[in-house]
């Protein structure tokens, strides 16, 4: 394991199609407004949980990804812990294509606390087989808890049990195209972002009601942070309603839904 000294060193690295590591450990980096827990591997992969100015990020560096022609800023990853079945998840991708930012950073960070083998599968180029990786994460509750605490996130959240349910639902489609809405969230563009000419997005998690309404919506991630996208999305979600008829009833039965609201000036 190569020690990780600066967050700036977490740049793109060339990898083989499979990666494992031994004797790795988490390192805490505390620079006041930025607190991070990071673990790096000789394969070139690094896993990071970072709180920067109260904005939480969980990301993986060093994965060779294939650009998506339809959405160059996003990648779909299949991942699982231990020998559990792979599950699809959408991640934000950096400009160089080798740093992937989780849409649900806090739940993922809390799972990282437990350690264990993390399986990752990414699409290969054209007809090439998928790229598969396995990284052995060391358990490190203290390091990750320090980062979560710096961002005001709990080390234990009951919502994580709902997310692990087989019936948990994710509406990853870019609104307003999500097919499961009876009444769409219609956010008002935040003034700060409008003034600065910025597009952005927010990922929310909300508890579901029997009639399809949403309550206790939380901002899981906001990009860019501090421009009002998250609060605007929450206000819009309060007046939205999910479809409650079949085959969408399972969304309400899960008790929790995660979805993305996008803001664009173009």
Coordinates of N, CA and C in Angstrom, one line a residue, residues 161-163 165-170 206 208 249-257:
X161 N -31.2 0.6 6.4 CA -31.8 -0.7 6.4 C -32.9 -0.8 5.3
X162 N -33.6 0.4 5.1 CA -34.6 0.4 4.0 C -33.9 0.3 2.6
X163 N -32.7 0.9 2.5 CA -32.0 0.9 1.2 C -31.5 -0.6 0.9
X165 N -33.1 -3.2 1.6 CA -34.2 -4.0 1.3 C -34.3 -4.4 -0.2
X166 N -34.7 -5.6 -0.5 CA -34.8 -6.0 -1.9 C -35.9 -5.2 -2.7
X167 N -36.8 -4.5 -1.9 CA -37.8 -3.7 -2.6 C -37.5 -2.2 -2.7
X168 N -36.3 -1.9 -2.2 CA -35.9 -0.5 -2.3 C -35.9 0.0 -3.7
X169 N -36.2 1.3 -3.8 CA -36.5 1.9 -5.2 C -35.6 3.0 -5.4
X170 N -35.1 3.1 -6.6 CA -34.3 4.3 -7.1 C -34.8 4.8 -8.4
X206 N -36.3 10.3 0.2 CA -37.5 10.7 0.8 C -38.2 9.5 1.3
X208 N -41.7 7.5 1.8 CA -42.9 7.4 1.0 C -44.2 7.3 1.9
X249 N -46.5 0.0 -7.1 CA -46.8 0.0 -5.7 C -45.6 -0.4 -4.9
X250 N -44.7 -1.2 -5.4 CA -43.5 -1.6 -4.7 C -42.6 -0.5 -4.3
X251 N -42.7 0.6 -5.0 CA -41.9 1.8 -4.7 C -42.4 2.4 -3.3
X252 N -43.7 2.4 -3.1 CA -44.3 2.9 -1.9 C -44.1 1.9 -0.8
X253 N -44.2 0.6 -1.1 CA -44.0 -0.4 -0.1 C -42.5 -0.4 0.5
X254 N -41.6 0.0 -0.3 CA -40.2 0.0 0.2 C -40.0 1.0 1.3
X255 N -40.8 2.1 1.3 CA -40.7 3.1 2.4 C -39.7 4.2 2.1
X256 N -38.9 4.0 1.1 CA -37.9 5.0 0.8 C -37.6 5.1 -0.7
X257 N -37.4 6.2 -1.2 CA -37.1 6.4 -2.6 C -36.0 7.4 -2.7

